[in-house]
Amino acid sequence: MKRKRVQWSKEPGEAPDFSDWRITLAKKGKPNQSSQTVQKGTSSLAVTFYVHRNLLGTQSEYFNRVFKLSNSVAVFSNNDDGRTDLSSSSGGAFSESKTQHSFIDLPSTISDKSFGLIKKAFEALLHYCYLENFDLNGTSLSPIPLLFLCDYFQMEDDFESQVIIYSENLIKEMASPTKLHLLYADVIEFRAAGLNVERAQTLISRECSLDKILLLRWTQLAVIADLPLWLNVVFFINNPLKSCSKYWSESVANFLVNNNKSSAIDSNSFQRLTDENVLPYVDANAALVLLKEEQKYGCPEAPFSDDSDSKLPKLTNLQERCVESLIEEELEPNNGKEYREKLRQRATETMYSLPHVMGTYLNRTLDSYGEERTTLSQQIEAKTDRLKKVEDKLKTDKEKYRAQIEAKKDRLKKVETKLKTEKVKYCALNTSLQEQQNNDQERRGFFSTVIKFLGITAVVAVAPKDIFYNCINDKL
C-alpha cells in the first residue's frame, strides 16, 4: 500500500513527526490504575496512540467535532475526571486538556479479549485514516468492534461501506451451527457492558432468519441466544411456509423454556415472538409449550363466544393455531403410533388447566369426525354413481358388441354360401375341362394314326393345326 507522509504510532513507541494529539484506550476503573499510569502506557489494558488531527478530523465527524472543540474554552466531558465513558448512550465528546490528550474509558466489565478486539479495530480505523486504498479483507478482524467504532466515531461513508460489506461477508462465512455463536457471544458481552451493538446484532439476526437451522435447539447459538436476538430474528420472518413455520415454532418454544431467565420476556415480547405472521403454523410439541407459556405473561384474554349455546370463551389467536396443530396430529387413542400416545398424554395434562381450550379441542375433534363421516359418505355416493355409470356403459357396449357379432355372423354365413356355390361351379368346370382333355387325347391319337398312314414327319405332326391340314391336303 502507498503510504502518506505521516504515520500514527502507539506507546511504547515514539511519537511520529508532527503528531499533535494522543488518544488512550483503557478499561474504566481498573484497580491500582491512575491517569499517570495510563499516560505512561504501563498498564496491560491501556494503550496510547499518537495521531494527527488533520487526518482523523477530515474522515470522522466525531473527531472533527472534538478537535474543533479543543480550540475553544468549553470542555465537554461525561465524567468529572476529564475522561470519556464509551458506554454512554450519547458518548459525548472527548475531553480535552492543555496536554492535548483524550481518554476513552471502556467499561470495567468488558473482558481482556474484548478489549483486545476493540484495540485492533481502532488500529484498523487509524490505518484507514492514514493509508491510501486500505482494504479490510484479509485482516481477520471481528466485525463487532468495527461496527461499534464506525457508529461511535461517525466515520465517513467510504469507511462505513467497507465495514458493512466486510462484516456481512464474514458473518455469512461463519453462518453455521458451529461458528456463528462465537460472534454473537461478543455481541452479548459488548451489550452487557453498555456498548452499542445494534448494527452487528441486526446483521447476525438477518442471517439467522435466512437459515432456520442456525437456531435449532441443539446449536450453540440457540443456547446463548437472548431476547434481543430473537426479537430481531422474528422481525425478518414473515409468513413462512408451513414446514419452516413449524421449525421456527420449535425454536421459539425452546428459547422460552431454556432462556434461564436471562431475558426479561414480557407480554409484549411474547406476542411478538408468537405473532401469526411469524408462526402461522405451529408444531404440535411446540403448541403444548406455547399454551403453557402464554399463561405466564398475562396475555389479554379472548372474549366469550358469540354462540349463545356455548359458555366457553373464545380462544386467543395463538390458542387457535395450537388447537389446529393438535387436531392435525390425530391424537385419538389406539392410533398405532407410540409417540402420538405420549403426545396425547402431554396434551391432556396441558389442556387440563385450560378448560376452554380442552372444550374447543374436543368439540372440533368431534366435528372433524362428523365432517369426515360426511365427506366419506359423499365420496361413497360419488363412487357409487361412477360405478353405475360404468355398469350402464358396459351394458350398452355389451349390446353393441352383440349386435356387431350377429352382423358379422350373417356376413360369414353369406360368405360360406357364396363359397359353396363357387365350389359347385368349380367342380362342374373341372369336370368339363377333364372331358375336353379326354377328347383332345382321342383326337391326338387319331391324328397320330393318320400321320403314320400318310407318312408325315413328326415335326409336321406337332406343327400348328393349319400347317397340319395343309400337309394332309398336299398328300391327298
Coordinates of N, CA and C in Angstrom, one line a residue, residues 38-230:
V38 N -1.8 5.3 33.1 CA -2.3 5.2 31.7 C -1.5 6.0 30.8
Q39 N -1.2 7.2 31.2 CA -0.5 8.1 30.3 C 0.9 7.6 29.9
K40 N 1.5 6.9 30.9 CA 2.8 6.3 30.6 C 2.7 5.0 29.8
G41 N 1.5 4.5 29.7 CA 1.3 3.3 28.8 C 1.8 2.1 29.5
T42 N 1.9 2.0 30.8 CA 2.5 0.9 31.5 C 1.4 -0.2 31.8
S43 N 0.1 0.2 31.7 CA -0.9 -0.8 32.0 C -1.1 -1.7 30.9
S44 N -1.4 -3.0 31.2 CA -1.6 -4.0 30.2 C -2.9 -3.9 29.5
L45 N -3.8 -3.2 30.1 CA -5.1 -2.9 29.5 C -5.4 -1.4 29.2
A46 N -4.3 -0.8 28.8 CA -4.4 0.6 28.3 C -3.4 0.8 27.2
V47 N -3.7 1.5 26.2 CA -2.8 1.8 25.1 C -3.0 3.2 24.7
T48 N -1.9 3.9 24.4 CA -2.0 5.3 23.9 C -1.5 5.4 22.5
F49 N -2.2 6.1 21.7 CA -1.9 6.3 20.3 C -1.5 7.8 20.1
Y50 N -0.5 8.0 19.2 CA -0.1 9.3 18.8 C -0.7 9.5 17.4
V51 N -1.5 10.6 17.2 CA -2.2 10.8 15.9 C -2.0 12.2 15.5
H52 N -2.6 12.5 14.3 CA -2.6 13.8 13.7 C -4.0 14.3 13.5
R53 N -4.4 15.4 14.0 CA -5.7 15.8 14.0 C -6.2 16.1 12.6
N54 N -5.4 16.5 11.7 CA -5.8 16.9 10.3 C -6.2 15.6 9.5
L55 N -5.7 14.4 9.9 CA -6.0 13.2 9.2 C -7.3 12.5 9.8
L56 N -7.4 12.5 11.1 CA -8.6 11.9 11.7 C -9.8 12.8 11.6
G57 N -9.6 14.1 11.7 CA -10.7 15.0 11.7 C -11.4 15.1 10.4
T58 N -10.7 14.9 9.3 CA -11.3 15.0 8.0 C -12.1 13.8 7.6
Q59 N -11.9 12.7 8.3 CA -12.6 11.4 7.9 C -13.6 10.9 9.0
S60 N -13.7 11.7 10.1 CA -14.6 11.3 11.2 C -15.3 12.5 11.7
E61 N -16.6 12.5 11.6 CA -17.4 13.6 12.1 C -17.2 13.8 13.6
Y62 N -17.0 12.7 14.3 CA -16.8 12.7 15.8 C -15.5 13.4 16.1
F63 N -14.4 13.0 15.4 CA -13.1 13.6 15.7 C -13.1 15.0 15.2
N64 N -13.7 15.3 14.1 CA -13.8 16.7 13.6 C -14.4 17.6 14.7
R65 N -15.5 17.1 15.3 CA -16.1 18.0 16.3 C -15.3 18.1 17.6
V66 N -14.6 17.0 18.0 CA -13.7 17.0 19.1 C -12.6 18.0 19.0
F67 N -11.9 17.9 17.8 CA -10.7 18.7 17.6 C -11.1 20.2 17.5
K68 N -12.3 20.5 16.9 CA -12.7 21.9 16.9 C -13.0 22.4 18.3
L69 N -13.6 21.5 19.1 CA -13.9 22.0 20.5 C -12.6 22.2 21.3
S70 N -11.5 21.5 20.9 CA -10.3 21.6 21.7 C -9.7 23.0 21.5
N71 N -10.1 23.7 20.5 CA -9.6 25.0 20.3 C -10.4 26.1 21.0
S72 N -11.5 25.7 21.6 CA -12.4 26.6 22.3 C -12.1 26.5 23.8
V73 N -12.8 27.4 24.6 CA -12.6 27.3 26.0 C -13.4 26.2 26.6
A74 N -14.6 25.9 26.0 CA -15.5 24.9 26.6 C -14.9 23.5 26.5
V75 N -15.1 22.8 27.6 CA -14.7 21.4 27.6 C -15.9 20.5 27.9
F76 N -16.1 19.5 27.0 CA -17.3 18.6 27.2 C -16.7 17.3 27.7
S77 N -17.4 16.8 28.8 CA -17.0 15.6 29.4 C -18.1 14.9 30.0
N78 N -18.1 13.6 30.0 CA -19.1 12.8 30.7 C -18.8 12.5 32.2
N79 N -17.5 12.8 32.5 CA -17.0 12.4 33.8 C -16.3 13.6 34.4
D80 N -16.2 13.6 35.8 CA -15.6 14.7 36.5 C -14.1 14.7 36.3
D81 N -13.5 13.5 36.0 CA -12.0 13.4 35.9 C -11.5 13.7 34.5
G82 N -12.4 14.2 33.6 CA -11.9 14.6 32.3 C -11.7 13.4 31.4
R83 N -12.5 12.3 31.6 CA -12.4 11.1 30.7 C -13.8 10.9 30.1
T84 N -13.7 10.3 28.9 CA -15.0 9.9 28.2 C -15.3 8.5 28.4
D85 N -16.6 8.3 28.8 CA -17.1 7.0 29.1 C -17.7 6.4 27.8
L86 N -17.1 5.4 27.2 CA -17.5 4.9 25.9 C -18.8 4.1 26.0
S87 N -19.3 3.8 27.2 CA -20.5 3.0 27.3 C -21.7 3.9 27.4
S88 N -21.5 5.2 27.4 CA -22.6 6.1 27.5 C -23.4 6.1 26.2
S89 N -24.7 6.3 26.3 CA -25.5 6.2 25.1 C -25.2 7.3 24.1
S90 N -24.9 8.5 24.6 CA -24.6 9.6 23.7 C -23.1 9.7 23.5
G91 N -22.3 9.2 24.5 CA -20.9 9.2 24.3 C -20.3 10.6 24.6
G92 N -20.9 11.7 24.2 CA -20.4 13.0 24.4 C -19.2 13.2 23.5
A93 N -18.4 14.1 23.8 CA -17.1 14.4 23.0 C -16.0 13.9 23.9
F94 N -14.8 13.8 23.2 CA -13.6 13.5 24.0 C -13.4 14.7 24.9
S95 N -12.8 14.5 26.1 CA -12.4 15.6 26.9 C -11.0 16.0 26.6
E96 N -10.8 17.3 26.4 CA -9.5 17.8 26.0 C -8.8 18.4 27.2
S97 N -7.6 18.5 27.2 CA -6.8 19.2 28.2 C -5.7 20.0 27.5
K98 N -4.9 20.7 28.3 CA -3.8 21.5 27.7 C -2.8 20.6 27.1
T99 N -2.7 19.3 27.6 CA -1.8 18.4 27.0 C -2.2 17.8 25.7
Q100 N -3.4 18.1 25.3 CA -4.0 17.6 24.0 C -4.0 16.0 24.1
H101 N -4.6 15.5 25.1 CA -4.7 14.1 25.3 C -6.1 13.7 25.6
S102 N -6.7 12.8 24.8 CA -8.0 12.3 25.1 C -8.0 10.9 25.6
F103 N -8.9 10.6 26.6 CA -9.0 9.3 27.2 C -10.4 8.7 26.8
I104 N -10.3 7.4 26.4 CA -11.5 6.7 26.1 C -11.6 5.5 27.1
D105 N -12.5 5.6 28.1 CA -12.7 4.6 29.1 C -13.7 3.5 28.6
L106 N -13.2 2.3 28.5 CA -14.1 1.2 28.3 C -14.6 0.6 29.6
P107 N -15.8 0.1 29.6 CA -16.4 -0.4 30.8 C -15.5 -1.4 31.5
S108 N -15.5 -1.4 32.8 CA -14.7 -2.3 33.6 C -15.2 -3.8 33.5
T109 N -16.4 -4.0 33.0 CA -17.0 -5.3 32.9 C -16.5 -6.0 31.6
I110 N -15.9 -5.3 30.7 CA -15.5 -5.9 29.5 C -14.3 -6.8 29.7
S111 N -14.2 -7.9 29.0 CA -13.1 -8.8 29.2 C -11.9 -8.4 28.5
D112 N -10.7 -9.0 28.9 CA -9.5 -8.6 28.2 C -9.5 -8.9 26.8
K113 N -10.2 -10.0 26.4 CA -10.3 -10.4 25.0 C -11.0 -9.3 24.2
S114 N -12.1 -8.9 24.7 CA -12.9 -7.8 24.0 C -12.1 -6.5 23.9
F115 N -11.4 -6.2 25.0 CA -10.5 -5.0 24.9 C -9.5 -5.1 23.8
G116 N -9.0 -6.3 23.6 CA -8.0 -6.5 22.5 C -8.7 -6.4 21.2
L117 N -9.9 -6.9 21.1 CA -10.7 -6.7 19.8 C -10.9 -5.3 19.5
I118 N -11.3 -4.5 20.5 CA -11.5 -3.1 20.2 C -10.3 -2.4 19.9
K119 N -9.2 -2.7 20.5 CA -7.9 -2.1 20.2 C -7.5 -2.4 18.7
K120 N -7.6 -3.6 18.3 CA -7.3 -3.9 16.9 C -8.2 -3.2 15.9
A121 N -9.5 -3.1 16.3 CA -10.5 -2.4 15.4 C -10.1 -0.9 15.3
F122 N -9.7 -0.3 16.4 CA -9.3 1.1 16.4 C -8.0 1.3 15.6
E123 N -7.1 0.3 15.7 CA -5.9 0.4 14.8 C -6.3 0.3 13.3
A124 N -7.3 -0.5 13.0 CA -7.7 -0.6 11.6 C -8.3 0.7 11.2
L125 N -9.1 1.4 12.1 CA -9.6 2.7 11.8 C -8.5 3.7 11.5
L126 N -7.5 3.7 12.3 CA -6.3 4.6 12.1 C -5.6 4.3 10.8
H127 N -5.5 3.0 10.4 CA -4.9 2.6 9.2 C -5.7 3.2 8.0
Y128 N -7.0 3.2 8.1 CA -7.8 3.7 7.0 C -7.6 5.2 6.9
C129 N -7.5 5.9 8.0 CA -7.3 7.4 8.0 C -5.9 7.8 7.5
Y130 N -4.9 6.9 7.6 CA -3.5 7.2 7.3 C -3.1 6.6 5.9
L131 N -3.7 5.5 5.5 CA -3.2 4.8 4.3 C -4.2 5.0 3.2
E132 N -3.6 5.0 2.0 CA -4.4 5.0 0.8 C -4.8 3.6 0.4
N133 N -6.0 3.5 -0.1 CA -6.5 2.2 -0.6 C -6.5 1.1 0.4
F134 N -6.8 1.5 1.7 CA -6.9 0.5 2.7 C -8.0 -0.5 2.5
D135 N -7.7 -1.8 2.7 CA -8.8 -2.8 2.5 C -8.9 -3.7 3.7
L136 N -10.1 -3.9 4.2 CA -10.3 -4.7 5.4 C -10.2 -6.2 5.1
N137 N -10.4 -6.6 3.9 CA -10.4 -8.0 3.6 C -9.0 -8.6 3.9
G138 N -9.0 -9.8 4.5 CA -7.8 -10.4 4.9 C -7.2 -10.0 6.2
T139 N -8.0 -9.1 6.9 CA -7.5 -8.6 8.2 C -7.9 -9.5 9.4
S140 N -8.9 -10.4 9.2 CA -9.5 -11.3 10.2 C -9.9 -10.5 11.5
L141 N -10.4 -9.3 11.3 CA -10.9 -8.5 12.4 C -12.3 -8.9 12.8
S142 N -12.7 -8.8 14.0 CA -14.1 -9.1 14.4 C -14.9 -8.0 13.9
P143 N -16.1 -8.3 13.3 CA -17.0 -7.2 12.9 C -17.7 -6.4 14.0
I144 N -17.7 -7.0 15.2 CA -18.5 -6.4 16.3 C -17.9 -5.1 16.7
P145 N -16.6 -5.1 17.1 CA -16.0 -3.8 17.4 C -15.8 -2.8 16.3
L146 N -15.7 -3.4 15.1 CA -15.6 -2.5 13.9 C -16.9 -1.7 13.7
L147 N -18.0 -2.4 13.7 CA -19.3 -1.7 13.5 C -19.5 -0.8 14.7
F148 N -19.1 -1.1 15.9 CA -19.3 -0.3 17.0 C -18.6 1.0 16.9
L149 N -17.3 0.9 16.6 CA -16.4 2.1 16.4 C -16.9 3.0 15.2
C150 N -17.3 2.3 14.1 CA -17.8 3.0 13.0 C -18.9 3.9 13.3
D151 N -19.9 3.4 14.1 CA -21.0 4.2 14.5 C -20.6 5.3 15.5
Y152 N -19.8 4.9 16.5 CA -19.4 5.8 17.6 C -18.7 7.0 17.1
F153 N -17.7 6.7 16.2 CA -16.9 7.8 15.7 C -17.4 8.5 14.4
Q154 N -18.6 8.0 14.0 CA -19.3 8.6 12.8 C -18.3 8.8 11.6
M155 N -17.8 7.6 11.2 CA -16.8 7.6 10.1 C -17.5 7.9 8.8
E156 N -16.7 8.4 7.9 CA -17.2 8.8 6.6 C -17.8 7.6 5.8
D157 N -18.6 7.9 4.8 CA -19.3 6.8 4.1 C -18.5 5.7 3.5
D158 N -17.3 6.1 3.0 CA -16.5 5.0 2.4 C -16.0 4.0 3.4
F159 N -15.6 4.4 4.5 CA -15.1 3.5 5.6 C -16.3 2.7 6.1
E160 N -17.4 3.4 6.3 CA -18.6 2.7 6.8 C -19.1 1.6 5.8
S161 N -19.0 1.9 4.5 CA -19.4 1.0 3.5 C -18.5 -0.2 3.5
Q162 N -17.2 0.0 3.6 CA -16.2 -1.1 3.7 C -16.5 -2.0 4.9
V163 N -16.8 -1.4 6.1 CA -17.0 -2.1 7.3 C -18.3 -3.0 7.1
I164 N -19.3 -2.4 6.6 CA -20.6 -3.2 6.4 C -20.4 -4.3 5.5
I165 N -19.7 -4.1 4.3 CA -19.5 -5.2 3.4 C -18.6 -6.3 4.0
Y166 N -17.6 -5.9 4.7 CA -16.7 -6.8 5.3 C -17.4 -7.6 6.4
S167 N -18.3 -7.0 7.2 CA -19.0 -7.6 8.2 C -20.0 -8.6 7.7
E168 N -20.7 -8.2 6.6 CA -21.7 -9.1 6.0 C -21.1 -10.3 5.5
N169 N -20.0 -10.2 4.8 CA -19.3 -11.3 4.2 C -18.8 -12.3 5.3
L170 N -18.2 -11.7 6.4 CA -17.6 -12.5 7.4 C -18.7 -13.3 8.2
I171 N -19.8 -12.6 8.4 CA -21.0 -13.2 9.1 C -21.5 -14.4 8.3
K172 N -21.6 -14.2 6.9 CA -22.1 -15.2 6.1 C -21.2 -16.4 6.1
E173 N -19.9 -16.1 6.1 CA -18.9 -17.2 6.2 C -19.0 -18.0 7.5
M174 N -19.4 -17.3 8.5 CA -19.5 -18.0 9.8 C -20.9 -18.5 10.2
A175 N -21.8 -18.3 9.2 CA -23.2 -18.7 9.5 C -23.4 -20.2 9.4
S176 N -22.9 -20.9 10.4 CA -23.0 -22.3 10.6 C -23.3 -22.6 12.0
P177 N -23.9 -23.8 12.3 CA -24.3 -24.1 13.7 C -23.1 -24.2 14.6
T178 N -21.8 -24.3 14.1 CA -20.7 -24.5 14.9 C -19.8 -23.2 15.0
K179 N -20.2 -22.1 14.3 CA -19.3 -20.9 14.3 C -20.1 -19.6 14.7
L180 N -21.3 -19.5 14.3 CA -21.9 -18.2 14.5 C -22.1 -17.8 15.9
H181 N -22.2 -18.7 16.8 CA -22.3 -18.4 18.3 C -21.0 -17.6 18.8
L182 N -19.9 -17.8 18.1 CA -18.7 -17.2 18.6 C -18.8 -15.7 18.4
L183 N -19.4 -15.2 17.3 CA -19.6 -13.8 17.0 C -20.7 -13.3 18.0
Y184 N -21.7 -14.0 18.2 CA -22.8 -13.5 19.0 C -22.4 -13.4 20.5
A185 N -21.5 -14.3 20.9 CA -21.0 -14.2 22.3 C -20.4 -12.8 22.5
D186 N -19.7 -12.3 21.5 CA -19.1 -10.9 21.6 C -20.2 -9.9 21.6
V187 N -21.2 -10.1 20.9 CA -22.4 -9.1 20.9 C -23.0 -9.0 22.3
I188 N -23.1 -10.2 22.9 CA -23.7 -10.2 24.3 C -22.8 -9.5 25.3
E189 N -21.5 -9.7 25.2 CA -20.6 -9.1 26.1 C -20.6 -7.6 25.9
F190 N -20.5 -7.1 24.6 CA -20.5 -5.7 24.4 C -21.8 -5.0 24.9
R191 N -22.9 -5.7 24.6 CA -24.2 -5.1 25.0 C -24.3 -5.0 26.5
A192 N -23.8 -6.1 27.2 CA -23.8 -6.1 28.7 C -23.0 -5.0 29.3
A193 N -21.9 -4.6 28.6 CA -21.1 -3.6 29.0 C -21.6 -2.2 28.7
G194 N -22.7 -2.1 28.0 CA -23.4 -0.9 27.6 C -22.9 -0.3 26.3
L195 N -22.2 -1.1 25.5 CA -21.8 -0.6 24.2 C -22.8 -0.9 23.1
N196 N -22.9 -0.1 22.1 CA -23.9 -0.2 21.1 C -23.6 -1.3 20.1
V197 N -24.4 -2.3 20.0 CA -24.1 -3.4 19.1 C -25.3 -3.6 18.1
E198 N -26.1 -2.6 18.0 CA -27.4 -2.8 17.3 C -27.1 -3.2 15.8
R199 N -26.1 -2.6 15.2 CA -25.9 -3.0 13.8 C -25.4 -4.4 13.6
A200 N -24.4 -4.8 14.5 CA -23.9 -6.1 14.4 C -25.0 -7.2 14.7
Q201 N -25.8 -6.9 15.7 CA -26.9 -7.8 16.0 C -27.9 -7.9 14.9
T202 N -28.2 -6.8 14.2 CA -29.1 -6.9 13.1 C -28.6 -7.8 11.9
L203 N -27.3 -7.6 11.6 CA -26.7 -8.5 10.6 C -26.7 -9.9 10.9
I204 N -26.4 -10.3 12.2 CA -26.5 -11.7 12.6 C -27.9 -12.2 12.6
S205 N -28.8 -11.4 13.1 CA -30.3 -11.8 13.1 C -30.8 -12.0 11.7
R206 N -30.4 -11.2 10.8 CA -30.9 -11.4 9.4 C -30.4 -12.7 8.8
E207 N -29.1 -13.0 9.1 CA -28.6 -14.3 8.6 C -29.3 -15.5 9.3
C208 N -29.6 -15.3 10.5 CA -30.4 -16.4 11.2 C -31.8 -16.6 10.6
S209 N -32.4 -15.5 10.2 CA -33.8 -15.6 9.7 C -33.8 -16.3 8.3
L210 N -32.6 -16.3 7.6 CA -32.5 -16.9 6.3 C -32.2 -18.4 6.4
D211 N -31.7 -18.9 7.6 CA -31.4 -20.3 7.7 C -31.9 -20.7 9.1
K212 N -33.0 -21.4 9.1 CA -33.7 -21.8 10.4 C -32.8 -22.8 11.2
I213 N -31.9 -23.5 10.5 CA -31.0 -24.5 11.2 C -30.2 -23.8 12.3
L214 N -29.8 -22.5 12.1 CA -28.9 -21.9 13.0 C -29.4 -21.7 14.4
L215 N -30.7 -21.8 14.6 CA -31.2 -21.6 15.9 C -32.0 -22.8 16.4
L216 N -31.8 -23.9 15.8 CA -32.4 -25.1 16.3 C -31.8 -25.5 17.7
R217 N -32.6 -26.2 18.5 CA -32.2 -26.3 19.9 C -30.9 -26.9 20.2
W218 N -30.3 -27.7 19.3 CA -29.1 -28.4 19.6 C -27.9 -27.5 19.2
T219 N -28.1 -26.3 18.6 CA -26.9 -25.5 18.2 C -26.5 -24.7 19.4
Q220 N -25.2 -24.3 19.4 CA -24.6 -23.4 20.4 C -25.2 -22.1 20.4
L221 N -25.6 -21.6 19.2 CA -26.2 -20.3 19.2 C -27.6 -20.3 19.9
A222 N -28.3 -21.4 19.8 CA -29.6 -21.4 20.5 C -29.4 -21.4 22.0
V223 N -28.3 -21.9 22.5 CA -28.0 -22.0 23.9 C -27.8 -20.6 24.5
I224 N -27.1 -19.7 23.7 CA -26.8 -18.4 24.2 C -27.7 -17.3 23.7
A225 N -28.6 -17.7 22.7 CA -29.5 -16.7 22.2 C -30.3 -16.0 23.2
D226 N -30.5 -14.7 23.1 CA -31.3 -13.9 24.1 C -32.4 -13.2 23.4
L227 N -33.2 -12.5 24.2 CA -34.4 -11.9 23.7 C -34.1 -10.9 22.6
P228 N -33.1 -10.0 22.8 CA -32.8 -9.0 21.7 C -32.6 -9.7 20.3
L229 N -31.8 -10.8 20.4 CA -31.6 -11.6 19.1 C -32.9 -12.1 18.5
W230 N -33.7 -12.7 19.4 CA -34.9 -13.3 18.9 C -35.9 -12.3 18.4

